[in-house]
CSV table of C-alpha atoms in Angstrom, one decimal:
chain,number,residue,atom,x,y,z
T,1,MET,CA,31.1,160.1,73.5
T,2,ASP,CA,32.6,156.8,72.8
T,3,ILE,CA,32.2,153.9,74.9
T,4,GLY,CA,35.9,154.6,76.4
T,5,ASN,CA,35.5,158.0,77.4
T,6,ILE,CA,31.9,157.0,79.1
T,7,LYS,CA,33.8,154.4,81.3
T,8,LYS,CA,36.2,157.1,82.2
T,9,HIS,CA,33.5,159.6,83.1
T,10,SER,CA,31.7,156.9,85.2
T,11,ASP,CA,35.1,156.0,87.0
T,12,LEU,CA,35.7,159.6,87.7
T,13,ASN,CA,32.1,159.7,89.0
T,14,PHE,CA,32.4,156.7,91.4
T,15,GLU,CA,35.6,158.2,92.8
T,16,VAL,CA,34.0,161.7,93.4
T,17,ALA,CA,30.8,160.0,94.8
T,18,GLN,CA,33.2,157.9,97.0
T,19,ALA,CA,35.3,160.6,98.1
T,20,LYS,CA,32.1,162.5,99.3
T,21,LYS,CA,31.0,159.5,101.3
T,22,ASN,CA,34.2,159.2,103.1
T,23,ALA,CA,34.1,163.0,103.7
T,24,LEU,CA,30.4,163.0,105.2
T,25,GLU,CA,31.7,160.0,107.3
T,26,LYS,CA,34.5,162.3,108.7
T,27,LEU,CA,32.3,165.0,109.2
T,28,ARG,CA,29.7,162.7,111.3
T,29,SER,CA,32.5,161.3,113.1
T,30,ARG,CA,33.9,165.0,114.0
T,31,GLN,CA,30.6,166.0,115.1
T,32,LEU,CA,30.7,163.6,118.0
T,33,MET,CA,30.8,165.8,121.1
T,34,ALA,CA,30.8,165.2,125.0
T,35,TYR,CA,28.8,167.3,126.9
T,36,ASN,CA,28.0,166.8,130.7
T,37,GLU,CA,29.2,163.3,130.4
T,38,ARG,CA,26.7,162.7,127.6
T,39,LEU,CA,27.4,162.1,123.9
T,40,PHE,CA,25.9,164.5,121.1
T,41,THR,CA,25.8,165.0,117.4
T,42,ALA,CA,26.6,168.6,116.8
T,43,ASP,CA,24.3,168.6,113.6
T,44,ALA,CA,21.4,170.7,112.7
T,45,ASN,CA,19.0,168.7,114.6
T,46,THR,CA,20.6,169.0,117.8
T,47,ILE,CA,21.2,172.7,117.3
T,48,ASN,CA,17.7,173.4,116.2
T,49,LEU,CA,16.3,171.5,119.4
T,50,VAL,CA,18.7,173.3,121.8
T,51,SER,CA,17.9,176.6,120.1
T,52,THR,CA,14.1,176.2,120.3
T,53,LEU,CA,14.3,174.9,123.9
T,54,LYS,CA,16.5,177.6,125.2
T,55,GLN,CA,13.6,180.1,123.9
T,56,HIS,CA,11.4,178.4,126.6
T,57,SER,CA,13.4,177.4,129.6
T,58,LYS,CA,16.8,178.3,131.2
T,59,ASP,CA,17.4,174.8,131.8
T,60,PHE,CA,16.0,171.8,130.2
T,61,TYR,CA,16.8,168.0,129.5
T,62,VAL,CA,17.3,166.5,126.1
T,63,LEU,CA,18.3,163.0,125.0
T,64,ASP,CA,21.9,162.0,123.8
T,65,VAL,CA,22.7,159.7,121.1
T,66,ASN,CA,22.2,156.7,123.2
T,67,ASP,CA,18.9,158.0,124.6
T,68,ASN,CA,20.4,159.1,127.9
T,69,PRO,CA,19.0,162.1,129.5
T,70,CYS,CA,21.3,165.2,129.8
T,71,HIS,CA,20.5,168.2,132.0
T,72,VAL,CA,21.4,171.2,130.1
T,73,LYS,CA,22.0,174.0,132.8
T,74,ASP,CA,23.4,176.5,130.4
T,75,PRO,CA,21.9,176.5,127.2
T,76,ASP,CA,24.1,179.2,125.8
T,77,ASP,CA,27.3,177.4,126.5
T,78,PHE,CA,26.1,174.3,125.0
T,79,LEU,CA,24.4,176.0,122.0
T,80,ASN,CA,27.9,177.7,121.2
T,81,LYS,CA,29.9,174.6,121.8
T,82,LEU,CA,27.5,172.8,119.1
T,83,ILE,CA,27.8,175.6,116.6
T,84,GLU,CA,31.3,175.8,117.0
T,85,ARG,CA,31.8,172.4,116.2
T,86,ASN,CA,29.2,172.3,113.5
T,87,GLN,CA,31.0,174.9,111.5
T,88,GLU,CA,34.3,173.6,112.0
T,89,THR,CA,33.3,170.2,110.4
T,90,LEU,CA,31.3,172.0,107.7
T,91,ASN,CA,34.1,174.1,106.9
T,92,ALA,CA,36.3,171.1,106.4
T,93,TYR,CA,33.7,169.4,104.1
T,94,GLN,CA,33.2,172.6,101.9
T,95,GLN,CA,37.0,172.7,101.2
T,96,LEU,CA,36.7,169.2,99.9
T,97,HIS,CA,33.4,169.7,98.1
T,98,GLN,CA,35.0,172.6,96.4
T,99,ASP,CA,37.9,170.3,95.2
T,100,LEU,CA,35.6,167.7,94.1
T,101,ALA,CA,33.4,170.3,92.0
T,102,THR,CA,37.0,171.3,90.2
T,103,LYS,CA,37.8,167.7,89.6
T,104,ARG,CA,34.7,167.0,88.0
T,105,LYS,CA,35.1,169.9,85.7
Z,1,MET,CA,39.7,159.3,137.4
Z,2,THR,CA,42.4,157.9,135.1
Z,3,THR,CA,42.1,157.1,131.3
Z,4,GLY,CA,44.8,155.5,128.9
Z,5,VAL,CA,44.9,152.9,126.1
Z,6,LEU,CA,45.7,149.3,126.7
Z,7,MET,CA,47.0,147.6,123.5
Z,8,TYR,CA,47.9,144.0,122.9
Z,9,CYS,CA,50.8,143.3,120.8
Z,10,PHE,CA,52.3,139.5,120.0
Z,11,ASN,CA,54.8,139.3,116.9
Z,12,THR,CA,53.7,135.8,115.0
Z,13,PRO,CA,56.0,133.9,112.4
Z,14,ASP,CA,54.1,135.8,109.9
Z,15,MET,CA,53.5,139.4,110.9
Z,16,ASN,CA,55.7,141.9,112.7
Z,17,TYR,CA,53.0,143.2,114.8
Z,18,HIS,CA,55.5,145.5,117.1
Z,19,ARG,CA,55.9,147.7,114.1
Z,20,LEU,CA,52.3,148.5,113.7
Z,21,ALA,CA,52.2,149.1,117.6
Z,22,GLU,CA,54.9,151.5,117.3
Z,23,ARG,CA,53.3,153.5,114.6
Z,24,CYS,CA,50.0,153.3,116.6
Z,25,VAL,CA,51.7,154.6,119.7
Z,26,ALA,CA,53.1,157.7,117.9
Z,27,GLN,CA,49.6,158.4,116.7
Z,28,ILE,CA,48.1,158.1,119.8
Z,29,ARG,CA,50.8,160.4,121.2
Z,30,LYS,CA,49.8,163.1,118.8
Z,31,TYR,CA,46.2,163.1,118.8
Z,32,LEU,CA,45.1,161.5,122.6
Z,33,LYS,CA,48.1,162.4,124.6
Z,34,LEU,CA,47.0,159.6,126.6
Z,35,GLU,CA,49.3,157.0,128.9
Z,36,ILE,CA,49.8,153.9,127.1
Z,37,THR,CA,50.0,150.3,128.6
Z,38,ILE,CA,51.1,147.4,126.0
Z,39,ILE,CA,50.7,143.8,127.0
Z,40,THR,CA,53.0,141.7,125.2
Z,41,ASN,CA,55.4,138.8,125.4
Z,42,LEU,CA,59.2,138.8,125.8
Z,43,GLU,CA,60.0,137.8,122.5
Z,44,THR,CA,57.8,140.9,121.0
Z,45,PHE,CA,58.9,143.0,123.9
Z,46,LYS,CA,62.6,142.7,122.9
Z,47,LYS,CA,61.7,143.9,119.3
Z,48,PHE,CA,60.6,147.2,120.3
Z,49,LYS,CA,62.6,150.5,119.7
Z,50,PRO,CA,62.6,152.8,122.7
Z,51,MET,CA,59.4,154.7,122.8
Z,52,GLY,CA,59.9,156.8,125.9
Z,53,MET,CA,57.2,156.3,128.5
Z,54,ILE,CA,55.2,153.1,127.9
Z,55,ASN,CA,53.9,150.7,130.7
Z,56,TYR,CA,54.8,147.0,129.4
Z,57,LYS,CA,53.1,143.8,130.9
Z,58,LEU,CA,54.7,140.7,129.7
Z,59,VAL,CA,52.6,137.6,129.6
Z,60,ASP,CA,52.7,134.1,128.0
Z,61,ASN,CA,50.1,134.4,125.4
Z,62,SER,CA,48.1,131.4,123.9
Z,63,THR,CA,49.3,130.4,120.4
Z,64,THR,CA,46.7,128.3,119.3
Z,65,ASN,CA,44.5,130.3,116.9
Z,66,THR,CA,44.9,131.0,113.4
Z,67,ARG,CA,43.2,133.4,110.6
Z,68,PRO,CA,43.0,133.9,106.9
Z,69,TYR,CA,45.1,136.3,105.5
Z,70,ARG,CA,45.7,137.2,102.0
Z,71,GLY,CA,44.9,133.7,100.8
Z,72,LYS,CA,46.8,131.8,103.6
Z,73,SER,CA,46.2,130.8,106.9
Z,74,VAL,CA,48.3,132.6,109.4
Z,75,ALA,CA,49.1,132.5,113.3
Z,76,TRP,CA,46.7,134.7,115.3
Z,77,TYR,CA,47.3,135.4,119.0
Z,78,ASN,CA,44.0,137.2,120.0
Z,79,LYS,CA,42.9,135.3,123.2
Z,80,GLU,CA,44.2,137.5,126.0
Z,81,ARG,CA,42.2,140.5,125.2
Z,82,ALA,CA,39.5,138.7,127.4
Z,83,LEU,CA,41.8,139.5,130.3
Z,84,ALA,CA,41.7,143.4,129.5
Z,85,TYR,CA,39.6,144.3,132.5
Z,86,GLU,CA,42.3,142.7,134.9
Z,87,HIS,CA,45.2,143.9,132.7
Z,88,SER,CA,44.1,147.7,132.5
Z,89,PRO,CA,45.5,149.9,135.2
Z,90,TYR,CA,42.9,152.7,134.2
Z,91,ASP,CA,39.6,153.5,135.3
Z,92,THR,CA,38.6,154.3,131.7
Z,93,THR,CA,40.1,152.2,129.2
Z,94,ILE,CA,40.5,152.8,125.5
Z,95,LEU,CA,41.2,149.0,124.5
Z,96,MET,CA,42.8,149.2,120.7
Z,97,ASP,CA,44.3,147.0,118.4
Z,98,CYS,CA,47.8,148.0,117.4
Z,99,ASP,CA,46.4,148.2,113.6
Z,100,TYR,CA,44.0,151.0,114.4
Z,101,PHE,CA,45.3,154.4,113.7
Z,102,VAL,CA,44.2,157.5,115.2
Z,103,PHE,CA,44.1,160.6,113.2
Z,104,SER,CA,41.8,162.5,115.4
Z,105,SER,CA,40.7,163.2,118.7
Z,106,THR,CA,37.1,161.7,118.4
Z,107,LEU,CA,38.2,158.8,120.9
Z,108,LEU,CA,38.6,161.6,123.4
Z,109,GLU,CA,35.2,162.6,123.0
Z,110,LEU,CA,34.0,159.4,123.5
Z,111,ALA,CA,36.0,158.6,126.5
Z,112,ASN,CA,34.6,161.7,128.4
Z,113,THR,CA,30.9,160.4,128.5
Z,114,LYS,CA,29.4,158.0,130.9
Z,115,PHE,CA,29.1,154.4,129.6
Z,116,ASP,CA,30.2,150.8,130.6
Z,117,MET,CA,31.3,149.8,127.4
Z,118,MET,CA,31.1,151.3,124.2
Z,119,LEU,CA,32.1,150.0,120.8
Z,120,HIS,CA,31.4,150.2,117.0
Z,121,ASP,CA,28.7,148.0,115.5
Z,122,ARG,CA,29.0,149.3,112.0
Z,123,VAL,CA,32.1,149.7,109.4
Z,124,HIS,CA,32.7,152.0,106.5
Z,125,ASP,CA,34.8,150.8,103.9
Z,126,LEU,CA,36.9,153.8,102.4
Z,127,THR,CA,37.0,151.9,99.2
Z,128,GLY,CA,33.2,151.9,98.7
Z,129,LYS,CA,33.5,148.2,97.6
Z,130,ASP,CA,32.0,147.0,100.9
Z,131,MET,CA,34.6,144.3,101.2
Z,132,ILE,CA,34.6,144.1,105.1
Z,133,MET,CA,31.1,143.0,106.3
Z,134,GLY,CA,30.1,139.5,105.2
Z,135,LYS,CA,26.8,138.5,104.6
Z,136,ASP,CA,24.7,136.1,107.1
Z,137,GLU,CA,27.8,135.7,109.2
Z,138,GLY,CA,25.7,134.6,112.4
Z,139,THR,CA,22.4,135.5,114.0
Z,140,LEU,CA,23.6,138.0,116.4
Z,141,PRO,CA,24.1,141.4,116.3
Z,142,LEU,CA,27.7,141.9,115.6
Z,143,VAL,CA,30.1,144.4,117.2
Z,144,TRP,CA,33.6,145.3,116.4
Z,145,ALA,CA,36.1,144.9,119.2
Z,146,THR,CA,38.7,146.6,117.5
Z,147,VAL,CA,38.1,149.7,119.7
Z,148,THR,CA,36.5,149.2,122.9
Z,149,LEU,CA,35.9,151.8,125.5
Z,150,PHE,CA,35.3,150.4,129.0
Z,151,ARG,CA,35.0,151.7,132.5
Z,152,LYS,CA,35.8,149.7,135.7
Z,153,THR,CA,32.4,148.9,136.6
Z,154,THR,CA,30.5,145.8,138.0
Z,155,ASN,CA,28.7,145.7,134.7
Z,156,THR,CA,31.7,145.8,132.6
Z,157,GLU,CA,33.4,143.0,135.1
Z,158,ALA,CA,30.5,140.7,134.2
Z,159,ILE,CA,31.0,141.4,130.5
Z,160,PHE,CA,34.7,140.4,130.6
Z,161,ALA,CA,33.7,137.2,132.8
Z,162,MET,CA,31.1,136.3,129.9
Z,163,ILE,CA,33.8,137.0,127.4
Z,164,ARG,CA,36.4,134.4,129.3
Z,165,HIS,CA,33.2,132.1,129.7
Z,166,VAL,CA,32.5,132.5,125.9
Z,167,GLN,CA,35.9,131.9,124.9
Z,168,GLU,CA,36.3,128.5,127.1
Z,169,TYR,CA,32.9,127.1,125.6
Z,170,TYR,CA,33.2,129.1,122.0
Z,171,SER,CA,32.3,126.0,119.8
Z,172,HIS,CA,28.9,125.8,122.1
Z,173,TYR,CA,28.5,129.8,121.6
Z,174,ARG,CA,29.2,129.7,117.8
Z,175,ASN,CA,26.6,126.7,117.3
Z,176,LEU,CA,24.1,128.7,119.5
Z,177,TYR,CA,24.4,131.8,117.2
Z,178,ARG,CA,25.1,130.2,114.1
Z,179,ILE,CA,28.4,131.7,113.3
Z,180,ARG,CA,30.0,130.4,110.0
Z,181,TYR,CA,33.6,131.6,111.2
Z,182,ILE,CA,35.5,128.7,112.7
Z,183,ASN,CA,38.2,130.3,114.6
Z,184,TYR,CA,37.7,132.0,117.6
Z,185,ARG,CA,37.2,136.1,117.0
Z,186,ASN,CA,37.1,138.7,119.8
Z,187,ASP,CA,34.3,140.7,117.5
Z,188,TYR,CA,32.0,137.5,118.1
Z,189,ALA,CA,33.2,136.8,121.7
Z,190,PHE,CA,32.1,140.5,122.8
Z,191,ALA,CA,29.0,140.4,120.6
Z,192,ILE,CA,27.9,137.1,122.5
Z,193,ALA,CA,28.8,138.4,125.8
Z,194,LEU,CA,26.9,141.9,125.3
Z,195,HIS,CA,24.1,140.0,123.7
Z,196,GLN,CA,23.8,137.6,126.8
Z,197,LEU,CA,23.9,140.3,129.2
Z,198,ASN,CA,22.0,143.0,127.5
Z,199,LEU,CA,24.6,145.5,128.0
Z,200,GLY,CA,27.0,147.9,126.2
Z,201,SER,CA,26.5,151.1,124.1
Z,202,ARG,CA,27.3,151.6,120.2
Z,203,ILE,CA,29.7,154.2,119.1
Z,204,PRO,CA,27.3,156.4,116.8
Z,205,THR,CA,29.7,156.6,113.7
Z,206,PRO,CA,31.0,153.5,111.7
Z,207,MET,CA,34.5,152.2,112.2
Z,208,THR,CA,36.2,153.4,109.1
Z,209,MET,CA,38.2,150.6,107.5
Z,210,LEU,CA,40.4,149.1,104.8
Z,211,SER,CA,40.4,145.5,104.0
Z,212,ASP,CA,43.5,143.2,103.8
Z,213,ILE,CA,43.5,143.3,100.0
Z,214,VAL,CA,44.1,147.2,100.0
Z,215,ASP,CA,47.9,148.2,100.5
Z,216,VAL,CA,48.9,151.1,102.2
Z,217,ILE,CA,51.7,152.8,100.1
Z,218,ASP,CA,52.5,156.0,102.3
Z,219,SER,CA,51.6,157.8,105.3
Z,220,ASP,CA,52.2,160.8,107.6
Z,221,GLU,CA,50.9,161.8,110.8
Z,222,ASP,CA,48.1,163.3,109.4
Z,223,GLY,CA,46.8,160.4,107.1
Z,224,ILE,CA,47.5,157.5,104.9
Z,225,VAL,CA,47.7,157.0,101.2
Z,226,PHE,CA,46.2,153.5,99.7
Z,227,GLU,CA,45.9,151.6,96.7
Z,228,TYR,CA,43.4,149.0,95.5
Z,229,GLY,CA,43.3,147.6,92.0
Z,230,ASP,CA,44.0,150.5,89.7
Z,231,ASN,CA,42.9,153.4,92.4
Z,232,ILE,CA,45.0,155.3,94.6
Z,233,ASN,CA,43.0,157.4,97.3
Z,234,PHE,CA,43.8,158.8,100.6
Z,235,THR,CA,42.4,159.8,104.1
Z,236,SER,CA,43.4,162.3,106.5
Z,237,GLY,CA,42.1,163.5,109.8
Z,238,GLN,CA,40.1,160.3,110.2
Z,239,ASP,CA,40.6,157.4,112.4
Z,240,VAL,CA,41.2,154.1,110.4
Z,241,HIS,CA,41.3,150.3,111.2
Z,242,VAL,CA,44.1,149.1,108.3
Z,243,MET,CA,44.1,145.3,107.8
Z,244,ASP,CA,47.1,145.2,105.5
Z,245,LYS,CA,49.5,144.1,108.4
Z,246,GLU,CA,52.6,144.6,106.5
Z,247,TRP,CA,52.8,148.3,105.5
Z,248,CYS,CA,54.9,149.4,108.5
Z,249,ASN,CA,57.5,146.8,107.6
Z,250,GLY,CA,59.4,149.4,105.5
């Protein structure tokens, strides 16, 4: 591979990496979710935490993204909303990821 | 409890900000579906096309500030924003620059939470070139006043009173915080007020931005296409602060 092709390859990789970064920022932004007047990220950490606490108690407290306590009185409802939002954003990201994989080939 | 969007829009000799505001209104209607209030002056008000139900408040704005834009110094009418607490008719206000374009309902999620004031403290440059954040701009934790959510509380009233005070004695506070940028900038005034009062919440995700050397070459209601150097890229479904002020001129 000559230097011209290496440069093309490098430019393409930069574009793909940037597109991935932009898509991840979009995903994180779309995962922000208001619940009981508190702000949460519908990511794996929050889902795991709520899912675990739910197994021990019918209601409990968790900290939101700004470290404010939130009383979760209906864990099933909260968990469903978190999972729904999480999967919605990941589906969109997965589509883009597939497009990028095609672009790289 | 009422929630609405408040915008400041003053045309300058160099920029047709009303065109940006018109586009901004269309995006807010599609994605946020909130009431909108525009603070403007008579000259700019006359340029607006009919946009249906919008609350207008006409003021005589200050015309003493300037900013660098694409290699020249241009007029910048940004001082009225310090009066947003008084100007806003809403309990919860999304104070937004008219060059911030919403392509999602994320701001509604933020508005539905409990806070006094909430704004971005980080940015994400869509080009990947990190052209926006300067290095060592000052000694205080910077925030971006581009999108500021606030509720009418005693804390917020104090923040805006402090912002007006900072504006009045800006050279003193600029020296105190060793801010390099000479002209009055709301980002700094808001950051100083929040720092002095130890108040305010941060929006947890960075503000997506395109710097003023990036040209917006196409757009629809879902996103925009932009060009920088030899690259063309696009963003959709993501709110974005566009610093190219001329793209809505057609």
